[in-house]
Tab-separated table of C-alpha atoms in Angstrom:
chain	number	residue	atom	x	y	z
A	266	UNK	CA	-19.705	-44.167	108.219
A	267	UNK	CA	-19.537	-47.577	106.524
A	268	UNK	CA	-21.982	-46.457	103.803
A	269	UNK	CA	-19.834	-43.449	102.888
A	270	UNK	CA	-16.623	-45.359	102.193
A	271	UNK	CA	-15.291	-44.668	98.690
A	272	UNK	CA	-13.879	-48.087	97.793
A	273	UNK	CA	-12.052	-46.884	94.655
A	274	UNK	CA	-10.364	-44.050	96.513
A	275	UNK	CA	-9.251	-46.383	99.273
A	276	UNK	CA	-8.001	-48.893	96.688
A	277	UNK	CA	-5.899	-46.271	94.934
A	278	UNK	CA	-4.417	-45.069	98.205
A	279	UNK	CA	-3.574	-48.603	99.383
A	280	UNK	CA	-1.837	-49.292	96.069
A	281	UNK	CA	0.242	-46.147	96.526
A	282	UNK	CA	1.089	-47.125	100.117
A	283	UNK	CA	1.955	-50.701	99.106
A	284	UNK	CA	4.429	-49.503	96.481
A	285	UNK	CA	6.193	-47.169	98.903
A	286	UNK	CA	6.279	-49.804	101.637
A	287	UNK	CA	7.508	-52.289	99.049
A	288	UNK	CA	10.519	-50.061	98.374
A	289	UNK	CA	11.336	-50.177	102.074
A	290	UNK	CA	11.144	-53.974	102.053
A	291	UNK	CA	13.120	-54.475	98.844
A	292	UNK	CA	15.981	-52.209	99.940
A	293	UNK	CA	16.296	-53.689	103.447
A	294	UNK	CA	19.123	-56.037	104.376
A	295	UNK	CA	17.674	-58.487	106.918
A	296	UNK	CA	19.804	-61.150	108.564
A	297	UNK	CA	18.712	-64.409	110.135
A	298	UNK	CA	20.961	-63.946	113.156
A	299	UNK	CA	19.799	-60.391	113.893
A	300	UNK	CA	16.049	-60.893	113.578
A	301	UNK	CA	13.961	-61.102	116.721
A	302	UNK	CA	11.184	-63.534	117.529
A	303	UNK	CA	7.848	-63.535	119.310
A	304	UNK	CA	6.399	-66.845	120.526
A	305	UNK	CA	9.433	-68.972	119.494
A	306	UNK	CA	12.438	-68.990	117.199
A	307	UNK	CA	10.331	-69.676	114.074
A	308	UNK	CA	7.954	-66.748	114.757
A	309	UNK	CA	10.248	-64.005	113.452
A	310	UNK	CA	10.014	-60.207	113.476
A	311	UNK	CA	12.456	-57.684	112.032
A	312	UNK	CA	13.011	-53.954	112.375
A	313	UNK	CA	11.671	-53.639	108.819
A	314	UNK	CA	8.326	-55.178	109.868
A	315	UNK	CA	8.035	-52.519	112.540
A	316	UNK	CA	9.207	-49.659	110.310
A	317	UNK	CA	6.810	-50.580	107.498
A	318	UNK	CA	3.806	-50.838	109.833
A	319	UNK	CA	4.706	-47.498	111.400
A	320	UNK	CA	4.800	-45.909	107.944
A	321	UNK	CA	1.485	-47.523	106.924
A	322	UNK	CA	-0.247	-46.610	110.154
A	323	UNK	CA	0.844	-42.979	109.900
A	324	UNK	CA	-0.283	-42.652	106.282
A	325	UNK	CA	-3.678	-44.272	106.889
A	326	UNK	CA	-4.455	-42.396	110.093
A	327	UNK	CA	-3.580	-39.085	108.451
A	328	UNK	CA	-5.990	-39.729	105.583
A	329	UNK	CA	-8.674	-41.683	107.508
A	330	UNK	CA	-8.438	-40.638	111.166
A	331	UNK	CA	-11.840	-42.111	112.129
A	332	UNK	CA	-11.155	-45.638	110.866
A	333	UNK	CA	-9.872	-48.428	113.074
A	334	UNK	CA	-6.564	-50.147	112.460
A	335	UNK	CA	-5.541	-53.777	113.024
A	336	UNK	CA	-1.897	-54.546	112.389
A	337	UNK	CA	0.403	-57.419	113.175
A	338	UNK	CA	3.111	-55.518	115.003
A	339	UNK	CA	0.768	-53.303	117.024
A	340	UNK	CA	-1.852	-55.995	117.793
A	341	UNK	CA	-3.394	-55.973	121.235
A	342	UNK	CA	-4.467	-59.468	122.376
A	343	UNK	CA	-8.212	-59.865	122.231
A	344	UNK	CA	-8.813	-57.205	119.573
A	345	UNK	CA	-11.232	-58.458	116.873
A	346	UNK	CA	-12.753	-57.036	113.753
A	347	UNK	CA	-15.942	-54.998	114.284
A	348	UNK	CA	-18.580	-53.470	111.997
A	349	UNK	CA	-16.583	-50.237	111.877
A	350	UNK	CA	-14.361	-49.583	108.848
A	351	UNK	CA	-10.994	-51.081	109.733
A	352	UNK	CA	-7.689	-51.153	107.926
A	353	UNK	CA	-5.936	-54.477	108.314
A	354	UNK	CA	-2.200	-54.602	107.708
A	355	UNK	CA	0.519	-57.203	107.585
A	356	UNK	CA	3.677	-55.174	106.875
A	357	UNK	CA	5.687	-58.214	105.833
A	358	UNK	CA	3.826	-61.445	105.234
A	359	UNK	CA	6.502	-64.074	104.805
A	360	UNK	CA	9.007	-62.798	107.352
A	361	UNK	CA	10.896	-66.097	107.378
A	362	UNK	CA	11.255	-65.885	103.605
A	363	UNK	CA	12.321	-62.269	104.037
A	364	UNK	CA	15.185	-62.915	106.421
A	365	UNK	CA	16.429	-65.762	104.209
A	366	UNK	CA	16.204	-63.574	101.068
A	367	UNK	CA	13.668	-65.972	99.552
A	368	UNK	CA	11.583	-63.659	97.346
A	369	UNK	CA	8.043	-64.823	98.217
A	370	UNK	CA	7.278	-61.868	100.434
A	371	UNK	CA	4.529	-59.251	100.419
A	372	UNK	CA	2.768	-56.440	102.164
A	373	UNK	CA	-0.912	-57.163	102.687
A	374	UNK	CA	-3.415	-54.277	103.075
A	375	UNK	CA	-7.194	-54.504	103.365
A	376	UNK	CA	-10.152	-52.393	104.379
A	377	UNK	CA	-12.815	-54.378	106.205
A	378	UNK	CA	-16.369	-53.162	106.784
A	379	UNK	CA	-18.845	-55.194	108.853
A	380	UNK	CA	-16.000	-57.664	109.489
A	381	UNK	CA	-15.528	-58.478	105.799
A	382	UNK	CA	-12.896	-57.145	103.330
A	383	UNK	CA	-14.179	-54.668	100.727
A	384	UNK	CA	-10.770	-53.564	99.380
A	385	UNK	CA	-7.635	-55.701	99.197
A	386	UNK	CA	-4.067	-55.107	98.009
A	387	UNK	CA	-1.223	-57.660	98.160
A	388	UNK	CA	2.132	-56.589	96.757
A	389	UNK	CA	5.371	-58.552	96.325
A	390	UNK	CA	8.094	-55.936	95.918
A	391	UNK	CA	10.659	-58.467	94.653
A	392	UNK	CA	8.573	-59.669	91.690
A	393	UNK	CA	6.500	-56.444	91.551
A	394	UNK	CA	3.338	-58.541	91.331
A	395	UNK	CA	0.394	-56.497	92.618
A	396	UNK	CA	-2.870	-58.252	93.442
A	397	UNK	CA	-5.876	-55.975	93.935
A	398	UNK	CA	-9.590	-56.327	94.498
A	399	UNK	CA	-12.631	-54.202	95.230
A	400	UNK	CA	-15.859	-55.822	96.361
A	401	UNK	CA	-18.148	-56.630	93.434
A	402	UNK	CA	-15.601	-55.378	90.906
A	403	UNK	CA	-13.397	-58.433	90.369
A	404	UNK	CA	-9.752	-59.003	91.199
A	405	UNK	CA	-6.643	-58.356	89.181
A	406	UNK	CA	-2.917	-59.085	88.941
A	407	UNK	CA	-0.613	-56.324	87.660
A	408	UNK	CA	2.710	-57.824	86.627
A	409	UNK	CA	5.643	-57.104	84.366
A	410	UNK	CA	5.490	-58.764	80.931
A	411	UNK	CA	7.745	-58.654	77.911
A	412	UNK	CA	6.428	-56.501	75.087
A	413	UNK	CA	7.373	-56.925	71.427
A	414	UNK	CA	5.771	-53.707	70.274
A	415	UNK	CA	8.255	-51.390	68.509
A	416	UNK	CA	6.374	-48.415	70.017
A	417	UNK	CA	6.857	-49.647	73.563
A	418	UNK	CA	9.254	-47.456	75.569
A	419	UNK	CA	10.647	-50.492	77.383
A	420	UNK	CA	10.991	-54.238	76.606
A	421	UNK	CA	9.102	-55.034	79.838
A	422	UNK	CA	5.981	-53.179	80.913
A	423	UNK	CA	3.288	-53.732	83.547
A	424	UNK	CA	0.087	-55.443	82.434
A	425	UNK	CA	-3.159	-55.739	84.418
A	426	UNK	CA	-4.740	-59.165	84.150
A	427	UNK	CA	-8.144	-60.201	85.452
A	428	UNK	CA	-8.110	-63.228	87.761
A	429	UNK	CA	-8.171	-66.121	87.523
A	430	UNK	CA	-5.388	-66.335	84.934
A	431	UNK	CA	-7.379	-68.886	82.919
A	432	UNK	CA	-10.466	-67.293	81.399
A	433	UNK	CA	-12.219	-70.665	81.539
A	434	UNK	CA	-11.008	-72.543	84.630
A	435	UNK	CA	-11.067	-76.299	84.543
A	436	UNK	CA	-13.532	-78.262	86.754
A	437	UNK	CA	-12.206	-79.482	90.075
A	438	UNK	CA	-12.237	-83.266	89.721
A	439	UNK	CA	-10.860	-84.339	93.082
A	440	UNK	CA	-7.755	-84.323	95.249
A	441	UNK	CA	-5.890	-86.828	93.043
A	442	UNK	CA	-5.497	-84.100	90.426
A	443	UNK	CA	-4.989	-81.190	92.845
A	444	UNK	CA	-2.022	-79.056	93.701
A	445	UNK	CA	-2.361	-77.982	97.338
A	446	UNK	CA	-0.643	-75.322	99.420
A	447	UNK	CA	-0.115	-75.828	103.173
A	448	UNK	CA	2.104	-74.416	105.909
A	449	UNK	CA	3.805	-75.878	108.949
A	450	UNK	CA	3.305	-72.663	110.915
A	451	UNK	CA	5.401	-71.677	113.894
A	452	UNK	CA	3.743	-74.010	116.456
A	453	UNK	CA	5.885	-77.138	116.254
A	454	UNK	CA	4.376	-79.099	119.103
A	455	UNK	CA	0.907	-79.853	120.489
A	456	UNK	CA	-2.380	-80.971	118.928
A	457	UNK	CA	-2.480	-78.454	116.082
A	458	UNK	CA	0.947	-79.556	114.889
A	459	UNK	CA	-0.126	-83.211	115.117
A	460	UNK	CA	-3.288	-82.539	113.072
A	461	UNK	CA	-1.227	-80.786	110.433
A	462	UNK	CA	1.502	-83.359	109.913
A	463	UNK	CA	-0.928	-86.284	109.995
A	464	UNK	CA	-3.143	-84.529	107.454
A	465	UNK	CA	-0.152	-83.728	105.226
A	466	UNK	CA	0.792	-87.390	105.265
A	467	UNK	CA	-2.717	-88.488	104.314
A	468	UNK	CA	-2.911	-85.963	101.492
A	469	UNK	CA	0.438	-87.061	100.016
A	470	UNK	CA	0.145	-90.775	100.734
A	471	UNK	CA	-0.584	-93.507	98.180
A	472	UNK	CA	-4.195	-94.570	97.770
A	473	UNK	CA	-3.354	-98.181	98.645
A	474	UNK	CA	-2.204	-96.904	102.043
A	475	UNK	CA	-5.344	-94.845	102.592
A	476	UNK	CA	-3.864	-91.603	101.282
A	477	UNK	CA	-5.307	-89.134	98.780
A	478	UNK	CA	-2.193	-89.016	96.539
A	479	UNK	CA	-2.569	-85.370	95.558
A	480	UNK	CA	-0.472	-84.154	92.631
A	481	UNK	CA	1.833	-82.347	95.024
A	482	UNK	CA	2.009	-80.078	98.075
A	483	UNK	CA	3.598	-76.596	98.202
A	484	UNK	CA	4.579	-74.322	101.098
A	485	UNK	CA	4.832	-70.754	99.829
A	486	UNK	CA	5.674	-69.177	103.191
A	487	UNK	CA	3.011	-66.418	102.978
A	488	UNK	CA	-0.688	-66.774	103.677
A	489	UNK	CA	-1.532	-63.701	101.598
A	490	UNK	CA	0.387	-64.947	98.557
A	491	UNK	CA	-1.055	-68.440	98.994
A	492	UNK	CA	-4.589	-66.998	98.791
A	493	UNK	CA	-3.509	-65.065	95.707
A	494	UNK	CA	-2.043	-68.178	94.096
A	495	UNK	CA	-5.408	-69.876	94.558
A	496	UNK	CA	-7.152	-66.823	93.146
A	497	UNK	CA	-4.905	-66.926	90.085
A	498	UNK	CA	-5.619	-70.619	89.634
A	499	UNK	CA	-1.985	-71.592	90.128
A	500	UNK	CA	-2.881	-73.687	93.160
A	501	UNK	CA	-6.162	-75.566	93.556
A	502	UNK	CA	-6.519	-75.348	97.363
A	503	UNK	CA	-4.802	-73.813	100.358
A	504	UNK	CA	-5.341	-75.247	103.828
A	505	UNK	CA	-4.085	-73.518	106.925
A	506	UNK	CA	-4.634	-73.014	110.649
A	507	UNK	CA	-3.008	-70.314	112.685
A	508	UNK	CA	-2.935	-67.156	110.506
A	509	UNK	CA	-4.499	-63.914	111.725
A	510	UNK	CA	-6.857	-61.494	110.023
A	511	UNK	CA	-3.955	-59.380	108.758
A	512	UNK	CA	-2.498	-62.424	106.990
A	513	UNK	CA	-5.649	-63.269	105.050
A	514	UNK	CA	-8.052	-60.309	104.739
A	515	UNK	CA	-6.696	-58.891	101.472
A	516	UNK	CA	-6.060	-62.287	99.910
A	517	UNK	CA	-9.520	-63.453	100.936
A	518	UNK	CA	-11.108	-60.701	98.822
A	519	UNK	CA	-8.727	-61.256	95.922
A	520	UNK	CA	-9.778	-64.923	95.921
A	521	UNK	CA	-13.539	-64.502	96.277
A	522	UNK	CA	-13.648	-61.756	93.653
A	523	UNK	CA	-11.928	-64.226	91.331
A	524	UNK	CA	-14.696	-66.772	91.885
A	525	UNK	CA	-13.028	-68.802	94.620
A	526	UNK	CA	-14.468	-69.718	97.980
A	527	UNK	CA	-13.232	-69.826	101.575
A	528	UNK	CA	-14.526	-72.372	104.096
A	529	UNK	CA	-13.316	-73.455	107.504
A	530	UNK	CA	-10.144	-75.499	107.820
A	531	UNK	CA	-12.109	-77.788	110.111
A	532	UNK	CA	-14.817	-79.967	108.609
A	533	UNK	CA	-18.412	-78.759	108.533
A	534	UNK	CA	-18.322	-74.934	108.599
A	535	UNK	CA	-19.082	-73.335	105.245
A	536	UNK	CA	-19.105	-69.786	106.604
A	537	UNK	CA	-15.838	-68.975	108.453
A	538	UNK	CA	-14.916	-65.522	109.715
A	539	UNK	CA	-11.945	-63.530	108.469
A	540	UNK	CA	-10.418	-63.617	111.939
A	541	UNK	CA	-11.348	-67.244	112.602
A	542	UNK	CA	-7.778	-68.502	112.063
A	543	UNK	CA	-8.732	-71.666	110.124
A	544	UNK	CA	-9.091	-71.571	106.353
A	545	UNK	CA	-9.569	-73.768	103.315
A	546	UNK	CA	-9.362	-71.673	100.125
A	547	UNK	CA	-10.562	-73.175	96.833
A	548	UNK	CA	-10.011	-71.771	93.339
A	549	UNK	CA	-12.724	-70.832	90.876
A	550	UNK	CA	-14.183	-73.697	88.895
A	551	UNK	CA	-17.328	-74.354	86.840
A	552	UNK	CA	-17.965	-77.430	88.961
A	553	UNK	CA	-16.459	-79.421	91.791
A	554	UNK	CA	-15.872	-76.806	94.534
A	555	UNK	CA	-18.316	-78.313	97.013
A	556	UNK	CA	-17.222	-81.852	96.245
A	557	UNK	CA	-13.482	-81.176	96.674
A	558	UNK	CA	-14.123	-79.323	99.952
A	559	UNK	CA	-15.980	-82.326	101.303
A	560	UNK	CA	-13.253	-84.686	100.064
A	561	UNK	CA	-10.567	-82.512	101.687
A	562	UNK	CA	-12.479	-82.352	104.962
A	563	UNK	CA	-12.586	-86.171	104.947
A	564	UNK	CA	-8.765	-86.131	104.881
A	565	UNK	CA	-8.338	-83.850	107.887
A	566	UNK	CA	-7.036	-85.985	110.755
A	567	UNK	CA	-8.478	-84.387	113.910
A	568	UNK	CA	-9.524	-80.796	114.392
A	569	UNK	CA	-7.484	-77.597	114.421
A	570	UNK	CA	-7.925	-75.816	117.700
A	571	UNK	CA	-7.086	-72.188	116.878
A	572	UNK	CA	-9.502	-69.692	118.457
């Protein structure tokens, strides 16, 4: 079955689904006080999350009834990716942003085969930025741009841009010149939280105090869009522990097809799994990827314990 997958056909269908689901997201009216939560009050879920995943599941199962499905809102504890073709869906990645009307929100859709993504689509319906990738075919951003052509039917039209945004990315020269994305996550106590905030402090701290003094640190509120920001070259690295396969599968492919790499968020493992829940994503560069990974690992205070 895996050998017969038409990647282009799947890609086109996922783009179509993402746009329709995006309309559902963009027209919703979420409220902080009416959203539900899962593990705690920072782990939010809305009726829109559930409605979008129901729509996506129905569309995919009608077209591809023999494929597996792994989604955030229908996840069964213990389920992992297998060799079988599997659609992986996060209906709203960035739910906290969504309920606060902060427009860094997306739907993330991927097809994984042999536990690795082969098609990925990440769509932000508020900005209409669409990130797409097919294995061995590169990754792209389709976004609205202003046109000055007198023959253009509209002053703003979509343009498809190959990633990374810079045709000739700069070398990675170390953390002192790096812009890094991180997230607090929804676990606000325990060892993982301690590892995160101590590492954040070391990354930001002055060199005379033992810190790495990175250019700055960003929290985008969406794992999928953070991967895409690294793929585009807008962020140099993204470090995170706690996301699930549906948060990262599509963004992982967008990044690697743009020349970036993904390693473990814990030091030492150069070959993490998509559902391993610990990630360090690094942008494309003509040199310096290995060196900046090792420098970053040296700044991790402890070990993330997500399994």
